[in-house]
């Protein structure tokens, strides 16, 4: 149930490594239809005192077509390793044409991903979060749902109010999306100790944990959507808590940065012990049927 969150392998360069390290799946991207450099450096900051990161990468990537070639090559190796593809718009594409970018990237990458995530919640592309609002999101989902029969998910910001989150859920259900990835990085700065705390960008890691859990609890009663929880995952207890709260899958990024290459296997071993302690033989026992 433990996967690598989007942002680590933006261009699908290290797919075999994530499999070898013990991840159950990986999500590549964010990928845009055209290559772009992203924001000026420095753009990634390690807040050691807070066990956190701040990034303002800005969707730096080599473009959908180059990633598609790498994904195709990986598929030809025959490894059974589920791959998600996180999609975004180019920085210079106006909001009113954003759906075209998502659609174009999806068309190029569709043969090679097992599921696709619409990233409308990164704080590092100007105006992007506007796409989470009703009219924009309604149009985006209406256009993209027919473009693939594979699972399509929406990635939401932790900074949304519950009212706005509920509206996004309604639109996902209306258009037949399969799930939600909750949550992206936050613009909030909750009681940080690091001198880098004032850097602009999205905050991830331990300070995001509380809000990620609040959002998951709020969404846990939703019928018809698979929940993927991400934000502040640091160990097996975090994964176990989220699975019991209703997440089908859990993703990690910052916890992996701090935990090192053995992190996935260490977490999975710990998860097995927690399951045994509570008499759970299979994670399917936790699953609420998705009606």
mmCIF file of C-alpha atoms in Angstrom:
data_model
loop_
_atom_site.group_PDB
_atom_site.id
_atom_site.type_symbol
_atom_site.label_atom_id
_atom_site.label_comp_id
_atom_site.label_asym_id
_atom_site.label_seq_id
_atom_site.Cartn_x
_atom_site.Cartn_y
_atom_site.Cartn_z
ATOM 1 C CA UNK A 1 0.000 0.000 0.000
ATOM 2 C CA UNK A 2 3.048 2.316 0.200
ATOM 3 C CA UNK A 3 3.965 4.314 -2.884
ATOM 4 C CA UNK A 4 6.326 7.069 -3.912
ATOM 5 C CA UNK A 5 4.533 10.397 -4.266
ATOM 6 C CA UNK A 6 4.828 12.602 -7.333
ATOM 7 C CA UNK A 7 7.690 15.089 -7.416
ATOM 8 C CA UNK A 8 10.591 12.765 -6.701
ATOM 9 C CA UNK A 9 10.861 11.224 -10.174
ATOM 10 C CA UNK A 10 9.509 13.981 -12.369
ATOM 11 C CA UNK A 11 10.764 12.525 -15.657
ATOM 12 C CA UNK A 12 10.365 8.775 -15.017
ATOM 13 C CA UNK A 13 14.128 8.268 -14.857
ATOM 14 C CA UNK A 14 14.458 5.809 -11.950
ATOM 15 C CA UNK A 15 11.450 3.505 -12.183
ATOM 16 C CA UNK A 16 13.385 0.308 -11.541
ATOM 17 C CA UNK A 17 14.993 1.821 -8.454
ATOM 18 C CA UNK A 18 11.656 2.531 -6.766
ATOM 19 C CA UNK A 19 10.595 -1.059 -7.393
ATOM 20 C CA UNK A 20 13.904 -2.399 -6.041
ATOM 21 C CA UNK A 21 13.685 -0.263 -2.889
ATOM 22 C CA UNK A 22 10.372 -1.868 -1.975
ATOM 23 C CA UNK A 23 7.735 0.661 -2.978
ATOM 24 C CA UNK A 24 4.454 -0.928 -4.021
ATOM 25 C CA UNK A 25 3.900 1.689 -6.717
ATOM 26 C CA UNK A 26 5.303 5.026 -7.857
ATOM 27 C CA UNK A 27 3.784 8.197 -9.253
ATOM 28 C CA UNK A 28 5.908 10.075 -11.788
ATOM 29 C CA UNK A 29 5.676 13.742 -12.695
ATOM 30 C CA UNK A 30 4.335 16.319 -12.532
ATOM 31 C CA UNK A 31 4.527 16.200 -16.334
ATOM 32 C CA UNK A 32 3.415 18.965 -18.680
ATOM 33 C CA UNK A 33 2.903 18.682 -22.443
ATOM 34 C CA UNK A 34 5.966 20.824 -23.191
ATOM 35 C CA UNK A 35 9.309 20.758 -21.399
ATOM 36 C CA UNK A 36 9.925 23.637 -18.992
ATOM 37 C CA UNK A 37 12.718 24.668 -16.633
ATOM 38 C CA UNK A 38 10.607 25.543 -13.622
ATOM 39 C CA UNK A 39 11.425 28.283 -11.146
ATOM 40 C CA UNK A 40 14.915 29.765 -10.593
ATOM 41 C CA UNK A 41 17.240 28.064 -8.093
ATOM 42 C CA UNK A 42 17.432 27.773 -5.160
ATOM 43 C CA UNK A 43 13.971 26.212 -5.115
ATOM 44 C CA UNK A 44 14.176 23.310 -2.649
ATOM 45 C CA UNK A 45 14.914 23.759 1.057
ATOM 46 C CA UNK A 46 15.441 21.204 3.819
ATOM 47 C CA UNK A 47 14.006 22.345 7.157
ATOM 48 C CA UNK A 48 15.878 19.858 9.335
ATOM 49 C CA UNK A 49 14.565 21.215 12.638
ATOM 50 C CA UNK A 50 11.008 20.624 11.444
ATOM 51 C CA UNK A 51 11.558 17.378 9.524
ATOM 52 C CA UNK A 52 10.125 19.212 6.539
ATOM 53 C CA UNK A 53 10.831 20.502 3.054
ATOM 54 C CA UNK A 54 9.792 23.661 1.246
ATOM 55 C CA UNK A 55 9.803 23.505 -2.521
ATOM 56 C CA UNK A 56 8.985 25.953 -5.249
ATOM 57 C CA UNK A 57 10.107 23.782 -8.147
ATOM 58 C CA UNK A 58 7.440 24.998 -10.584
ATOM 59 C CA UNK A 59 6.757 21.813 -12.576
ATOM 60 C CA UNK A 60 10.296 21.510 -13.966
ATOM 61 C CA UNK A 61 10.238 18.551 -16.364
ATOM 62 C CA UNK A 62 11.407 17.395 -19.777
ATOM 63 C CA UNK A 63 7.897 17.129 -21.169
ATOM 64 C CA UNK A 64 5.355 14.374 -21.698
ATOM 65 C CA UNK A 65 6.904 12.854 -24.823
ATOM 66 C CA UNK A 66 10.323 12.132 -23.303
ATOM 67 C CA UNK A 67 8.701 10.634 -20.217
ATOM 68 C CA UNK A 68 6.459 8.504 -22.429
ATOM 69 C CA UNK A 69 9.516 7.024 -24.135
ATOM 70 C CA UNK A 70 11.041 6.116 -20.764
ATOM 71 C CA UNK A 71 7.778 4.620 -19.519
ATOM 72 C CA UNK A 72 7.431 2.580 -22.705
ATOM 73 C CA UNK A 73 10.969 1.245 -22.294
ATOM 74 C CA UNK A 74 10.274 0.309 -18.668
ATOM 75 C CA UNK A 75 7.060 -1.481 -19.626
ATOM 76 C CA UNK A 76 8.974 -3.527 -22.179
ATOM 77 C CA UNK A 77 11.104 -4.957 -19.349
ATOM 78 C CA UNK A 78 8.011 -6.760 -18.097
ATOM 79 C CA UNK A 79 8.195 -5.711 -14.428
ATOM 80 C CA UNK A 80 4.839 -5.798 -12.679
ATOM 81 C CA UNK A 81 5.052 -2.416 -10.965
ATOM 82 C CA UNK A 82 2.035 -0.074 -10.913
ATOM 83 C CA UNK A 83 2.814 3.432 -12.148
ATOM 84 C CA UNK A 84 0.794 6.591 -11.740
ATOM 85 C CA UNK A 85 1.322 9.667 -13.878
ATOM 86 C CA UNK A 86 0.797 13.127 -12.410
ATOM 87 C CA UNK A 87 -0.299 15.730 -14.971
ATOM 88 C CA UNK A 88 -0.069 19.529 -14.943
ATOM 89 C CA UNK A 89 -0.239 22.551 -17.204
ATOM 90 C CA UNK A 90 2.637 24.587 -18.571
ATOM 91 C CA UNK A 91 3.335 27.820 -16.724
ATOM 92 C CA UNK A 92 2.731 30.004 -19.803
ATOM 93 C CA UNK A 93 -0.602 28.390 -20.679
ATOM 94 C CA UNK A 94 -3.495 30.685 -19.671
ATOM 95 C CA UNK A 95 -6.033 29.207 -17.265
ATOM 96 C CA UNK A 96 -8.804 29.283 -19.846
ATOM 97 C CA UNK A 97 -6.725 26.896 -21.984
ATOM 98 C CA UNK A 98 -5.454 24.717 -19.139
ATOM 99 C CA UNK A 99 -7.704 21.791 -20.065
ATOM 100 C CA UNK A 100 -5.926 21.568 -23.432
ATOM 101 C CA UNK A 101 -2.590 21.053 -21.679
ATOM 102 C CA UNK A 102 -3.900 18.310 -19.415
ATOM 103 C CA UNK A 103 -5.593 16.607 -22.351
ATOM 104 C CA UNK A 104 -2.486 16.763 -24.530
ATOM 105 C CA UNK A 105 -0.240 15.334 -21.822
ATOM 106 C CA UNK A 106 -2.786 12.608 -21.095
ATOM 107 C CA UNK A 107 -2.983 11.594 -24.751
ATOM 108 C CA UNK A 108 0.792 11.159 -24.942
ATOM 109 C CA UNK A 109 1.145 9.255 -21.662
ATOM 110 C CA UNK A 110 -2.115 7.302 -21.587
ATOM 111 C CA UNK A 111 -0.737 4.006 -22.954
ATOM 112 C CA UNK A 112 1.905 3.748 -20.235
ATOM 113 C CA UNK A 113 0.344 4.739 -16.903
ATOM 114 C CA UNK A 114 -1.830 2.566 -14.687
ATOM 115 C CA UNK A 115 -3.603 5.615 -13.279
ATOM 116 C CA UNK A 116 -3.499 9.371 -13.852
ATOM 117 C CA UNK A 117 -3.628 12.256 -11.395
ATOM 118 C CA UNK A 118 -4.760 15.765 -12.273
ATOM 119 C CA UNK A 119 -2.558 18.128 -10.297
ATOM 120 C CA UNK A 120 -4.581 21.304 -9.833
ATOM 121 C CA UNK A 121 -3.215 22.017 -6.369
ATOM 122 C CA UNK A 122 0.487 22.833 -6.606
ATOM 123 C CA UNK A 123 1.132 26.266 -5.072
ATOM 124 C CA UNK A 124 4.130 26.865 -7.337
ATOM 125 C CA UNK A 125 2.444 27.533 -10.690
ATOM 126 C CA UNK A 126 0.681 30.923 -10.689
ATOM 127 C CA UNK A 127 -3.099 30.592 -10.745
ATOM 128 C CA UNK A 128 -3.095 26.784 -10.832
ATOM 129 C CA UNK A 129 -5.134 26.364 -7.664
ATOM 130 C CA UNK A 130 -7.939 28.328 -9.317
ATOM 131 C CA UNK A 131 -8.607 25.119 -11.256
ATOM 132 C CA UNK A 132 -9.901 23.583 -8.010
ATOM 133 C CA UNK A 133 -12.811 26.026 -8.087
ATOM 134 C CA UNK A 134 -16.203 24.853 -9.303
ATOM 135 C CA UNK A 135 -16.574 26.177 -12.875
ATOM 136 C CA UNK A 136 -12.936 25.538 -13.850
ATOM 137 C CA UNK A 137 -12.878 22.070 -12.299
ATOM 138 C CA UNK A 138 -16.218 21.121 -13.828
ATOM 139 C CA UNK A 139 -14.946 21.981 -17.303
ATOM 140 C CA UNK A 140 -11.602 20.247 -16.764
ATOM 141 C CA UNK A 141 -13.127 16.982 -15.566
ATOM 142 C CA UNK A 142 -15.780 16.993 -18.293
ATOM 143 C CA UNK A 143 -13.046 17.226 -20.898
ATOM 144 C CA UNK A 144 -10.595 14.722 -19.439
ATOM 145 C CA UNK A 145 -12.821 11.917 -18.214
ATOM 146 C CA UNK A 146 -13.633 10.689 -21.749
ATOM 147 C CA UNK A 147 -9.917 10.752 -22.666
ATOM 148 C CA UNK A 148 -9.057 7.550 -20.769
ATOM 149 C CA UNK A 149 -10.717 4.448 -19.392
ATOM 150 C CA UNK A 150 -7.948 4.090 -16.839
ATOM 151 C CA UNK A 151 -8.394 5.382 -13.276
ATOM 152 C CA UNK A 152 -8.390 9.172 -13.092
ATOM 153 C CA UNK A 153 -7.803 10.914 -9.765
ATOM 154 C CA UNK A 154 -7.727 14.506 -8.542
ATOM 155 C CA UNK A 155 -4.978 15.834 -6.261
ATOM 156 C CA UNK A 156 -6.259 18.431 -3.804
ATOM 157 C CA UNK A 157 -4.622 21.083 -1.648
ATOM 158 C CA UNK A 158 -4.592 20.890 2.155
ATOM 159 C CA UNK A 159 -5.491 24.574 2.249
ATOM 160 C CA UNK A 160 -8.980 24.049 0.825
ATOM 161 C CA UNK A 161 -11.882 24.625 3.183
ATOM 162 C CA UNK A 162 -14.053 21.573 3.818
ATOM 163 C CA UNK A 163 -16.793 23.302 1.832
ATOM 164 C CA UNK A 164 -14.512 23.644 -1.199
ATOM 165 C CA UNK A 165 -13.325 20.079 -0.700
ATOM 166 C CA UNK A 166 -16.912 18.838 -0.702
ATOM 167 C CA UNK A 167 -17.552 20.683 -3.951
ATOM 168 C CA UNK A 168 -14.515 19.003 -5.521
ATOM 169 C CA UNK A 169 -15.791 15.619 -4.328
ATOM 170 C CA UNK A 170 -19.200 16.275 -5.887
ATOM 171 C CA UNK A 171 -17.601 17.100 -9.231
ATOM 172 C CA UNK A 172 -15.371 14.018 -9.094
ATOM 173 C CA UNK A 173 -18.435 11.853 -8.529
ATOM 174 C CA UNK A 174 -20.416 13.694 -11.201
ATOM 175 C CA UNK A 175 -17.760 13.031 -13.838
ATOM 176 C CA UNK A 176 -16.912 9.492 -12.791
ATOM 177 C CA UNK A 177 -13.411 9.944 -11.409
ATOM 178 C CA UNK A 178 -12.029 7.039 -9.424
ATOM 179 C CA UNK A 179 -10.377 8.815 -6.540
ATOM 180 C CA UNK A 180 -8.651 11.633 -4.698
ATOM 181 C CA UNK A 181 -5.023 12.139 -3.736
ATOM 182 C CA UNK A 182 -5.042 14.104 -0.492
ATOM 183 C CA UNK A 183 -3.022 16.221 0.035
ATOM 184 C CA UNK A 184 -0.527 18.392 -1.838
ATOM 185 C CA UNK A 185 1.912 20.765 -0.119
ATOM 186 C CA UNK A 186 0.660 23.664 1.999
ATOM 187 C CA UNK A 187 1.260 27.409 2.001
ATOM 188 C CA UNK A 188 0.663 27.496 5.756
ATOM 189 C CA UNK A 189 3.633 27.674 8.131
ATOM 190 C CA UNK A 190 2.476 26.025 11.385
ATOM 191 C CA UNK A 191 4.929 26.738 14.239
ATOM 192 C CA UNK A 192 8.133 26.124 12.309
ATOM 193 C CA UNK A 193 11.553 26.358 13.978
ATOM 194 C CA UNK A 194 13.833 26.457 10.938
ATOM 195 C CA UNK A 195 15.347 29.767 9.794
ATOM 196 C CA UNK A 196 14.238 28.745 6.283
ATOM 197 C CA UNK A 197 10.571 28.786 7.291
ATOM 198 C CA UNK A 198 9.884 32.048 5.451
ATOM 199 C CA UNK A 199 10.989 30.717 2.071
ATOM 200 C CA UNK A 200 8.204 30.815 -0.519
ATOM 201 C CA UNK A 201 6.750 27.548 -1.757
ATOM 202 C CA UNK A 202 4.868 24.476 -0.626
ATOM 203 C CA UNK A 203 5.616 22.906 2.755
ATOM 204 C CA UNK A 204 5.697 19.124 3.174
ATOM 205 C CA UNK A 205 6.714 16.679 5.879
ATOM 206 C CA UNK A 206 5.942 16.465 9.588
ATOM 207 C CA UNK A 207 4.188 19.883 9.899
ATOM 208 C CA UNK A 208 1.658 18.770 7.254
ATOM 209 C CA UNK A 209 0.696 15.575 9.105
ATOM 210 C CA UNK A 210 -2.105 17.021 11.228
ATOM 211 C CA UNK A 211 -3.864 18.698 8.306
ATOM 212 C CA UNK A 212 -3.449 15.645 6.077
ATOM 213 C CA UNK A 213 -5.193 13.557 8.737
ATOM 214 C CA UNK A 214 -7.973 16.132 9.158
ATOM 215 C CA UNK A 215 -8.660 16.035 5.418
ATOM 216 C CA UNK A 216 -8.582 12.229 5.361
ATOM 217 C CA UNK A 217 -11.042 12.020 8.254
ATOM 218 C CA UNK A 218 -13.333 14.445 6.456
ATOM 219 C CA UNK A 219 -13.200 12.409 3.248
ATOM 220 C CA UNK A 220 -13.429 8.999 4.889
ATOM 221 C CA UNK A 221 -17.209 8.866 4.645
ATOM 222 C CA UNK A 222 -17.273 9.562 0.908
ATOM 223 C CA UNK A 223 -18.689 6.698 -1.132
ATOM 224 C CA UNK A 224 -17.491 5.995 -4.637
ATOM 225 C CA UNK A 225 -13.938 7.370 -4.477
ATOM 226 C CA UNK A 226 -10.649 5.669 -3.654
ATOM 227 C CA UNK A 227 -8.588 7.729 -1.207
ATOM 228 C CA UNK A 228 -4.812 8.038 -1.507
ATOM 229 C CA UNK A 229 -3.332 9.724 1.572
ATOM 230 C CA UNK A 230 -0.078 11.691 1.468
ATOM 231 C CA UNK A 231 1.485 14.284 3.747
ATOM 232 C CA UNK A 232 3.589 13.805 6.877
ATOM 233 C CA UNK A 233 4.108 10.048 6.601
ATOM 234 C CA UNK A 234 7.188 9.158 8.660
ATOM 235 C CA UNK A 235 6.794 5.547 9.740
ATOM 236 C CA UNK A 236 4.627 2.418 9.853
ATOM 237 C CA UNK A 237 2.306 3.907 12.467
ATOM 238 C CA UNK A 238 1.405 6.736 10.082
ATOM 239 C CA UNK A 239 0.637 4.300 7.265
ATOM 240 C CA UNK A 240 -1.425 2.070 9.557
ATOM 241 C CA UNK A 241 -3.430 5.009 10.924
ATOM 242 C CA UNK A 242 -4.330 6.192 7.427
ATOM 243 C CA UNK A 243 -5.301 2.752 6.217
ATOM 244 C CA UNK A 244 -7.621 2.401 9.210
ATOM 245 C CA UNK A 245 -9.097 5.837 8.471
ATOM 246 C CA UNK A 246 -10.122 4.713 4.999
ATOM 247 C CA UNK A 247 -7.164 5.313 2.694
ATOM 248 C CA UNK A 248 -6.609 2.483 0.204
ATOM 249 C CA UNK A 249 -3.080 3.656 -0.566
ATOM 250 C CA UNK A 250 -0.496 5.848 1.159
ATOM 251 C CA UNK A 251 2.252 7.880 -0.491
ATOM 252 C CA UNK A 252 5.466 9.335 0.874
ATOM 253 C CA UNK A 253 8.009 11.916 -0.278
ATOM 254 C CA UNK A 254 9.571 13.937 2.532
ATOM 255 C CA UNK A 255 9.592 11.001 4.959
ATOM 256 C CA UNK A 256 11.609 9.070 2.379
ATOM 257 C CA UNK A 257 14.061 11.973 1.995
ATOM 258 C CA UNK A 258 14.733 11.925 5.741
ATOM 259 C CA UNK A 259 14.379 8.163 6.184
ATOM 260 C CA UNK A 260 16.816 7.115 3.484
ATOM 261 C CA UNK A 261 16.805 4.263 0.968
ATOM 262 C CA UNK A 262 15.796 1.582 3.482
ATOM 263 C CA UNK A 263 12.696 3.557 4.486
ATOM 264 C CA UNK A 264 10.129 1.636 2.361
ATOM 265 C CA UNK A 265 11.150 -1.824 3.580
ATOM 266 C CA UNK A 266 11.446 -0.610 7.177
ATOM 267 C CA UNK A 267 7.921 0.820 7.020
ATOM 268 C CA UNK A 268 6.458 -2.305 5.445
ATOM 269 C CA UNK A 269 8.058 -4.580 8.048
ATOM 270 C CA UNK A 270 6.669 -2.362 10.781
ATOM 271 C CA UNK A 271 3.260 -2.377 9.126
ATOM 272 C CA UNK A 272 3.180 -6.183 9.130
ATOM 273 C CA UNK A 273 3.906 -6.184 12.877
ATOM 274 C CA UNK A 274 1.096 -3.689 13.522
ATOM 275 C CA UNK A 275 -1.314 -5.801 11.491
ATOM 276 C CA UNK A 276 -0.328 -8.949 13.403
ATOM 277 C CA UNK A 277 -0.746 -7.159 16.740
ATOM 278 C CA UNK A 278 -4.324 -6.246 15.832
ATOM 279 C CA UNK A 279 -5.162 -9.587 14.244
ATOM 280 C CA UNK A 280 -5.508 -8.225 10.728
ATOM 281 C CA UNK A 281 -4.378 -10.807 8.170
ATOM 282 C CA UNK A 282 -5.090 -8.773 5.044
ATOM 283 C CA UNK A 283 -5.541 -5.078 4.336
ATOM 284 C CA UNK A 284 -8.725 -6.018 2.504
ATOM 285 C CA UNK A 285 -10.286 -6.513 5.935
ATOM 286 C CA UNK A 286 -10.046 -2.738 6.414
ATOM 287 C CA UNK A 287 -11.580 -1.816 3.098
ATOM 288 C CA UNK A 288 -15.012 -0.299 2.959
ATOM 289 C CA UNK A 289 -16.723 -1.351 -0.277
ATOM 290 C CA UNK A 290 -16.618 1.449 -2.875
ATOM 291 C CA UNK A 291 -20.188 1.685 -4.042
#
